[in-house]
Amino acid sequence: MDLQQVYLAAVVLAALALTLADEEAKKLWDRLDHLDPNHDGVVTQEELKNFAFWERTKDLREDAAEQWDTLEVPPGEKLTFGHYKEKSYGEDFSEDDDLGPYGRTVQQDHARFNASDQNKDGALDKEEFLAFLWAEEYPHMHDIITLETMEDLDKNGDGAISFTEFAGDDEGVMEDSVDHMEFKESDKNQDGQLNHAEVKEWLLGPTLKEDDERVATVLSKLDKDEDGKLTRSEIEADPEVIETLMYEEDGGEYLHDEF
């Protein structure tokens, strides 16, 4: 190969590399569109948290969509509690005064249903139904699932959870057991029992912290001027950070609202 051919080959390779780089940049920013929904050119900490939540709950949305179909909600309509109860427990439990052997579960479902119904119209749309199914992911649902947990564990009805109730065992639990250490760590005021706030932290602490930790890691790696938001140039400096930390393993497919 003479010098002219070498030169032409180098030009072609450079052009190809530039084209591929442009395509990768376009692909990246097509995906980052979801990070910056208001298209102002910067990605704020709140936008990162919202995106982390959407990415983390994709599988939950798929599950909710399947359950919505199973419940056979008529097209264009919302889900009423009567319809949900009939489909979930059978026609025998369609009346409020006929709870049968599932009475406590039905009552808890009804309380959760009402908490999910944010606009208080007596029925759930698909987003509200998602909160009903996966209440731990929604802050406005945290009190109701904490109450459910306390009702399930509080055997003597005193409004608090003792270690015996927490461990589910009257005897044979060693002080150095996992249950004992977890209980002691959760008992912030060291009074030997867990109150509503302590149960809530024990139950939901990991969920509440997950997105914050992910966003904090992204900002620590990319936010060079430490202003709490990311510019295009900061993201382009190391796009793998976004790819690795903000997207789940399916390649970043973004699911929109209402499943």
CSV table of C-alpha atoms in Angstrom, one decimal:
chain,number,residue,atom,x,y,z
A,1,MET,CA,0.0,0.0,0.0
A,2,ASP,CA,1.5,3.4,-1.0
A,3,LEU,CA,1.4,6.6,1.0
A,4,GLN,CA,-1.7,7.9,-0.8
A,5,GLN,CA,-3.6,4.7,-0.1
A,6,VAL,CA,-2.6,4.9,3.6
A,7,TYR,CA,-3.7,8.5,3.7
A,8,LEU,CA,-7.1,7.8,2.1
A,9,ALA,CA,-7.6,4.8,4.5
A,10,ALA,CA,-6.8,7.0,7.5
A,11,VAL,CA,-9.3,9.7,6.3
A,12,VAL,CA,-12.0,7.0,5.8
A,13,LEU,CA,-11.4,5.6,9.3
A,14,ALA,CA,-11.4,9.1,10.8
A,15,ALA,CA,-14.7,9.9,9.1
A,16,LEU,CA,-16.2,6.6,10.2
A,17,ALA,CA,-15.1,7.2,13.8
A,18,LEU,CA,-16.6,10.6,13.7
A,19,THR,CA,-19.9,9.3,12.3
A,20,LEU,CA,-20.0,6.6,15.0
A,21,ALA,CA,-19.3,9.1,17.7
A,22,ASP,CA,-22.1,11.4,16.4
A,23,GLU,CA,-24.5,8.4,16.3
A,24,GLU,CA,-23.5,7.4,19.9
A,25,ALA,CA,-23.9,11.0,21.0
A,26,LYS,CA,-27.4,11.2,19.4
A,27,LYS,CA,-28.3,7.9,21.0
A,28,LEU,CA,-27.1,9.1,24.3
A,29,TRP,CA,-29.1,12.3,24.2
A,30,ASP,CA,-32.2,10.6,22.9
A,31,ARG,CA,-32.1,8.6,26.1
A,32,LEU,CA,-31.1,11.6,28.2
A,33,ASP,CA,-34.3,13.3,27.0
A,34,HIS,CA,-36.0,11.3,29.7
A,35,LEU,CA,-33.5,12.7,32.3
A,36,ASP,CA,-34.2,16.3,31.3
A,37,PRO,CA,-38.0,16.3,30.7
A,38,ASN,CA,-38.3,20.1,30.6
A,39,HIS,CA,-35.4,20.3,28.0
A,40,ASP,CA,-33.7,23.2,29.7
A,41,GLY,CA,-30.2,21.7,29.0
A,42,VAL,CA,-29.4,20.8,32.6
A,43,VAL,CA,-30.4,17.7,34.7
A,44,THR,CA,-31.3,18.7,38.3
A,45,GLN,CA,-31.0,16.5,41.3
A,46,GLU,CA,-34.8,16.2,41.5
A,47,GLU,CA,-34.9,15.1,37.8
A,48,LEU,CA,-32.2,12.5,38.5
A,49,LYS,CA,-34.3,11.1,41.5
A,50,ASN,CA,-37.4,11.0,39.4
A,51,PHE,CA,-35.7,9.1,36.6
A,52,ALA,CA,-34.1,6.7,39.1
A,53,PHE,CA,-37.6,6.0,40.5
A,54,TRP,CA,-39.0,5.3,37.0
A,55,GLU,CA,-36.2,3.1,36.1
A,56,ARG,CA,-36.3,1.1,39.3
A,57,THR,CA,-40.1,0.6,39.1
A,58,LYS,CA,-40.3,-0.6,35.5
A,59,ASP,CA,-40.9,-4.2,36.4
A,60,LEU,CA,-43.5,-3.1,38.9
A,61,ARG,CA,-45.4,-1.3,36.2
A,62,GLU,CA,-45.4,-4.4,34.0
A,63,ASP,CA,-46.7,-6.4,36.9
A,64,ALA,CA,-49.4,-3.8,37.6
A,65,ALA,CA,-50.4,-3.8,33.9
A,66,GLU,CA,-50.8,-7.6,34.0
A,67,GLN,CA,-52.9,-7.4,37.2
A,68,TRP,CA,-55.1,-4.7,35.7
A,69,ASP,CA,-55.8,-6.9,32.8
A,70,THR,CA,-56.6,-9.8,35.1
A,71,LEU,CA,-59.1,-7.7,37.0
A,72,GLU,CA,-60.9,-7.1,33.7
A,73,VAL,CA,-61.5,-3.4,34.2
A,74,PRO,CA,-63.7,-2.2,31.3
A,75,PRO,CA,-61.8,-0.1,28.8
A,76,GLY,CA,-61.7,3.6,29.7
A,77,GLU,CA,-63.0,3.0,33.2
A,78,LYS,CA,-61.3,3.1,36.6
A,79,LEU,CA,-61.1,0.3,39.2
A,80,THR,CA,-63.7,0.5,42.1
A,81,PHE,CA,-63.1,-1.3,45.3
A,82,GLY,CA,-66.3,-3.4,44.8
A,83,HIS,CA,-64.9,-4.6,41.5
A,84,TYR,CA,-61.5,-5.3,42.9
A,85,LYS,CA,-63.0,-7.2,45.9
A,86,GLU,CA,-65.3,-9.3,43.7
A,87,LYS,CA,-62.5,-10.3,41.3
A,88,SER,CA,-60.0,-10.9,44.1
A,89,TYR,CA,-62.1,-12.7,46.6
A,90,GLY,CA,-65.1,-13.9,44.7
A,91,GLU,CA,-68.7,-12.9,44.5
A,92,ASP,CA,-69.4,-14.1,48.1
A,93,PHE,CA,-67.3,-11.1,49.3
A,94,SER,CA,-68.8,-8.4,47.1
A,95,GLU,CA,-71.0,-7.0,49.9
A,96,ASP,CA,-69.3,-4.8,52.6
A,97,ASP,CA,-71.0,-6.7,55.4
A,98,ASP,CA,-69.9,-10.2,54.2
A,99,LEU,CA,-66.2,-10.4,54.7
A,100,GLY,CA,-65.9,-14.1,55.4
A,101,PRO,CA,-62.7,-15.6,56.6
A,102,TYR,CA,-60.7,-13.0,54.7
A,103,GLY,CA,-62.2,-10.2,56.7
A,104,ARG,CA,-59.0,-8.6,58.1
A,105,THR,CA,-57.3,-8.8,54.7
A,106,VAL,CA,-60.3,-7.2,53.0
A,107,GLN,CA,-60.4,-4.4,55.5
A,108,GLN,CA,-56.7,-3.8,55.1
A,109,ASP,CA,-57.1,-3.8,51.3
A,110,HIS,CA,-60.0,-1.3,51.6
A,111,ALA,CA,-57.9,1.0,53.8
A,112,ARG,CA,-55.0,0.8,51.3
A,113,PHE,CA,-57.4,1.4,48.4
A,114,ASN,CA,-58.7,4.6,50.0
A,115,ALA,CA,-55.1,5.8,50.6
A,116,SER,CA,-54.2,5.1,47.0
A,117,ASP,CA,-57.2,7.1,45.8
A,118,GLN,CA,-55.5,10.5,45.8
A,119,ASN,CA,-58.3,12.5,44.1
A,120,LYS,CA,-60.9,10.8,46.3
A,121,ASP,CA,-63.3,9.9,43.5
A,122,GLY,CA,-63.9,6.4,44.8
A,123,ALA,CA,-61.9,4.6,42.1
A,124,LEU,CA,-58.3,4.1,41.0
A,125,ASP,CA,-56.7,4.9,37.7
A,126,LYS,CA,-53.7,3.0,36.6
A,127,GLU,CA,-51.1,5.1,38.4
A,128,GLU,CA,-53.2,5.0,41.7
A,129,PHE,CA,-53.5,1.2,41.2
A,130,LEU,CA,-49.7,1.0,41.0
A,131,ALA,CA,-49.4,2.8,44.3
A,132,PHE,CA,-52.0,0.4,45.7
A,133,LEU,CA,-50.0,-2.7,44.7
A,134,TRP,CA,-46.5,-1.3,45.4
A,135,ALA,CA,-47.2,1.1,48.3
A,136,GLU,CA,-43.6,1.0,49.6
A,137,GLU,CA,-42.5,3.0,46.5
A,138,TYR,CA,-44.9,5.9,47.2
A,139,PRO,CA,-44.3,8.3,50.2
A,140,HIS,CA,-48.0,9.0,50.6
A,141,MET,CA,-48.6,5.3,51.1
A,142,HIS,CA,-46.0,4.7,53.8
A,143,ASP,CA,-48.1,5.3,56.8
A,144,ILE,CA,-50.8,2.9,55.6
A,145,ILE,CA,-48.4,0.0,55.0
A,146,THR,CA,-46.7,0.8,58.4
A,147,LEU,CA,-50.1,0.5,60.0
A,148,GLU,CA,-50.7,-2.8,58.2
A,149,THR,CA,-47.4,-4.2,59.4
A,150,MET,CA,-48.1,-3.1,63.0
A,151,GLU,CA,-51.5,-4.7,62.8
A,152,ASP,CA,-50.0,-8.0,61.6
A,153,LEU,CA,-47.2,-8.0,64.3
A,154,ASP,CA,-48.9,-6.5,67.3
A,155,LYS,CA,-50.4,-9.6,68.8
A,156,ASN,CA,-51.4,-8.1,72.1
A,157,GLY,CA,-52.8,-4.9,70.6
A,158,ASP,CA,-50.9,-2.5,72.7
A,159,GLY,CA,-49.9,-0.3,69.8
A,160,ALA,CA,-46.2,-1.3,69.8
A,161,ILE,CA,-44.0,-4.2,68.7
A,162,SER,CA,-42.1,-6.1,71.3
A,163,PHE,CA,-39.1,-8.2,70.4
A,164,THR,CA,-41.1,-11.4,70.8
A,165,GLU,CA,-43.7,-10.1,68.3
A,166,PHE,CA,-40.9,-8.8,66.0
A,167,ALA,CA,-39.1,-12.2,66.0
A,168,GLY,CA,-42.3,-14.2,65.9
A,169,ASP,CA,-40.8,-16.6,68.5
A,170,ASP,CA,-41.6,-16.9,72.2
A,171,GLU,CA,-38.3,-18.5,73.1
A,172,GLY,CA,-35.0,-19.6,71.7
A,173,VAL,CA,-33.9,-16.3,70.1
A,174,MET,CA,-30.3,-15.6,71.0
A,175,GLU,CA,-29.2,-12.1,71.9
A,176,ASP,CA,-26.6,-12.2,69.1
A,177,SER,CA,-29.1,-13.4,66.5
A,178,VAL,CA,-29.8,-11.4,63.3
A,179,ASP,CA,-33.4,-10.7,64.6
A,180,HIS,CA,-32.1,-9.4,67.9
A,181,MET,CA,-29.5,-7.1,66.3
A,182,GLU,CA,-32.0,-5.8,63.8
A,183,PHE,CA,-34.5,-5.1,66.5
A,184,LYS,CA,-32.0,-3.3,68.7
A,185,GLU,CA,-30.8,-1.2,65.8
A,186,SER,CA,-34.4,-0.3,64.9
A,187,ASP,CA,-35.3,0.6,68.5
A,188,LYS,CA,-34.0,4.1,68.4
A,189,ASN,CA,-35.2,5.2,71.8
A,190,GLN,CA,-34.1,1.9,73.4
A,191,ASP,CA,-37.4,1.3,75.2
A,192,GLY,CA,-37.5,-2.3,74.3
A,193,GLN,CA,-40.3,-2.0,71.7
A,194,LEU,CA,-40.9,-0.4,68.3
A,195,ASN,CA,-43.4,2.4,67.8
A,196,HIS,CA,-45.0,3.6,64.5
A,197,ALA,CA,-42.0,5.7,63.5
A,198,GLU,CA,-39.5,3.0,64.3
A,199,VAL,CA,-41.4,0.4,62.4
A,200,LYS,CA,-41.7,2.7,59.4
A,201,GLU,CA,-38.0,3.3,59.4
A,202,TRP,CA,-37.2,-0.4,59.7
A,203,LEU,CA,-39.7,-1.3,57.0
A,204,LEU,CA,-39.0,1.5,54.5
A,205,GLY,CA,-35.5,2.8,55.2
A,206,PRO,CA,-33.7,0.9,52.4
A,207,THR,CA,-36.3,1.9,49.8
A,208,LEU,CA,-36.2,5.5,50.9
A,209,LYS,CA,-32.4,5.6,50.6
A,210,GLU,CA,-31.8,3.7,47.4
A,211,ASP,CA,-32.5,6.5,44.9
A,212,ASP,CA,-30.8,9.1,47.0
A,213,GLU,CA,-27.7,7.0,47.1
A,214,ARG,CA,-27.7,6.4,43.4
A,215,VAL,CA,-28.2,10.1,42.6
A,216,ALA,CA,-25.5,11.1,45.1
A,217,THR,CA,-23.0,8.7,43.4
A,218,VAL,CA,-23.8,10.1,39.9
A,219,LEU,CA,-23.3,13.7,41.1
A,220,SER,CA,-20.1,12.9,42.9
A,221,LYS,CA,-18.7,11.5,39.7
A,222,LEU,CA,-20.0,14.0,37.1
A,223,ASP,CA,-20.8,17.3,38.9
A,224,LYS,CA,-17.4,18.9,38.6
A,225,ASP,CA,-18.5,22.4,39.6
A,226,GLU,CA,-20.6,20.9,42.5
A,227,ASP,CA,-23.7,23.0,41.8
A,228,GLY,CA,-26.1,20.1,42.3
A,229,LYS,CA,-27.0,19.6,38.6
A,230,LEU,CA,-25.5,18.3,35.4
A,231,THR,CA,-24.8,20.0,32.2
A,232,ARG,CA,-24.5,18.3,28.8
A,233,SER,CA,-20.7,18.7,28.9
A,234,GLU,CA,-20.4,17.2,32.3
A,235,ILE,CA,-22.5,14.1,31.2
A,236,GLU,CA,-20.6,13.8,27.9
A,237,ALA,CA,-17.3,13.7,29.8
A,238,ASP,CA,-18.1,10.3,31.1
A,239,PRO,CA,-21.5,9.0,29.7
A,240,GLU,CA,-20.8,5.5,31.1
A,241,VAL,CA,-21.7,6.8,34.6
A,242,ILE,CA,-25.3,7.5,33.5
A,243,GLU,CA,-25.4,4.2,31.5
A,244,THR,CA,-24.2,2.2,34.5
A,245,LEU,CA,-25.9,3.8,37.4
A,246,MET,CA,-29.1,5.2,36.1
A,247,TYR,CA,-30.4,2.5,33.7
A,248,GLU,CA,-31.4,-1.0,34.6
A,249,GLU,CA,-30.0,-4.0,32.7
A,250,ASP,CA,-32.5,-4.0,29.8
A,251,GLY,CA,-30.7,-1.3,28.0
A,252,GLY,CA,-32.6,1.8,29.2
A,253,GLU,CA,-36.0,1.3,27.7
A,254,TYR,CA,-38.1,4.0,29.3
A,255,LEU,CA,-41.7,3.1,30.2
A,256,HIS,CA,-44.2,5.9,30.1
A,257,ASP,CA,-47.0,6.7,32.5
A,258,GLU,CA,-50.1,4.5,32.9
A,259,PHE,CA,-48.1,1.4,32.3
